[in-house]
PDB file of C-alpha atoms in Angstrom:
ATOM      1  CA  MET S  26      98.318 131.346 201.427  1.00 72.00           C
ATOM      2  CA  LYS S  27     100.799 133.166 199.193  1.00 73.00           C
ATOM      3  CA  PRO S  28      99.560 134.930 196.064  1.00 74.00           C
ATOM      4  CA  ALA S  29     100.720 133.553 192.726  1.00 71.00           C
ATOM      5  CA  PRO S  30     103.850 135.203 191.331  1.00 72.00           C
ATOM      6  CA  ALA S  31     103.481 137.530 188.369  1.00 83.00           C
ATOM      7  CA  VAL S  32     104.253 135.691 185.125  1.00 83.00           C
ATOM      8  CA  PRO S  33     104.783 137.637 181.901  1.00 87.00           C
ATOM      9  CA  GLY S  34     102.578 136.936 178.901  1.00 89.00           C
ATOM     10  CA  ASP S  35      99.645 138.329 176.993  1.00 91.00           C
ATOM     11  CA  THR S  36      97.421 135.248 176.862  1.00 91.00           C
ATOM     12  CA  GLU S  37      96.707 132.529 179.393  1.00 90.00           C
ATOM     13  CA  ALA S  38      98.573 129.966 177.268  1.00 93.00           C
ATOM     14  CA  GLU S  39     101.603 132.234 176.970  1.00 93.00           C
ATOM     15  CA  ARG S  40     101.642 132.808 180.732  1.00 89.00           C
ATOM     16  CA  MET S  41     101.411 129.041 181.307  1.00 90.00           C
ATOM     17  CA  LYS S  42     104.298 128.419 178.901  1.00 92.00           C
ATOM     18  CA  ASN S  43     106.427 131.069 180.620  1.00 89.00           C
ATOM     19  CA  ALA S  44     105.555 129.733 184.077  1.00 86.00           C
ATOM     20  CA  LEU S  45     106.581 126.201 183.106  1.00 88.00           C
ATOM     21  CA  ARG S  46     109.822 127.461 181.596  1.00 88.00           C
ATOM     22  CA  MET S  47     110.595 129.371 184.789  1.00 82.00           C
ATOM     23  CA  MET S  48     109.782 126.348 186.929  1.00 80.00           C
ATOM     24  CA  PHE S  49     111.763 123.768 184.949  1.00 84.00           C
ATOM     25  CA  SER S  50     114.794 125.788 183.943  1.00 84.00           C
ATOM     26  CA  VAL S  51     117.696 124.986 186.234  1.00 78.00           C
ATOM     27  CA  PRO S  52     121.250 126.319 185.974  1.00 86.00           C
ATOM     28  CA  LYS S  53     123.695 123.738 184.632  1.00 86.00           C
ATOM     29  CA  GLU S  54     125.951 124.163 187.677  1.00 90.00           C
ATOM     30  CA  ALA S  55     123.116 123.249 190.047  1.00 88.00           C
ATOM     31  CA  TYR S  56     122.297 120.165 187.970  1.00 85.00           C
ATOM     32  CA  LEU S  57     125.946 119.038 187.901  1.00 90.00           C
ATOM     33  CA  ARG S  58     126.324 119.675 191.642  1.00 93.00           C
ATOM     34  CA  GLU S  59     123.261 117.519 192.401  1.00 91.00           C
ATOM     35  CA  GLU S  60     124.482 114.738 190.085  1.00 92.00           C
ATOM     36  CA  ALA S  61     127.857 114.722 191.850  1.00 95.00           C
ATOM     37  CA  ARG S  62     126.151 114.540 195.247  1.00 95.00           C
ATOM     38  CA  LEU S  63     124.031 111.581 194.155  1.00 94.00           C
ATOM     39  CA  LYS S  64     127.087 109.820 192.685  1.00 96.00           C
ATOM     40  CA  ARG S  65     128.999 110.231 195.975  1.00 96.00           C
ATOM     41  CA  ALA S  66     126.025 108.812 197.888  1.00 94.00           C
ATOM     42  CA  ARG S  67     125.820 105.847 195.499  1.00 94.00           C
ATOM     43  CA  ASP S  68     129.542 105.184 195.815  1.00 94.00           C
ATOM     44  CA  ARG S  69     129.378 105.317 199.625  1.00 93.00           C
ATOM     45  CA  LYS S  70     126.462 102.885 199.634  1.00 92.00           C
ATOM     46  CA  ARG S  71     128.313 100.450 197.347  1.00 91.00           C
ATOM     47  CA  ALA S  72     131.465 100.693 199.474  1.00 89.00           C
ATOM     48  CA  ARG S  73     129.488  99.854 202.605  1.00 89.00           C
ATOM     49  CA  LYS S  74     127.917  96.792 200.957  1.00 85.00           C
ATOM     50  CA  GLN S  75     131.271  95.445 199.718  1.00 79.00           C
ATOM     51  CA  THR S  76     133.092  95.623 203.052  1.00 65.00           C
ATOM     52  CA  PRO S  77     132.053  92.800 205.442  1.00 62.00           C
TER      53      PRO S  77
END
């Protein structure tokens, strides 16, 4: 099992806050890229349903 990564902070609550921020922060480009991928998949699925 891997050891937990070092998270900055003086108190346990501060370390938890910093860990959550690190975990949930995602670059905008990555978010937009994933949204575009999902939109293409949706469009392909709709196109397949419409053609007999």
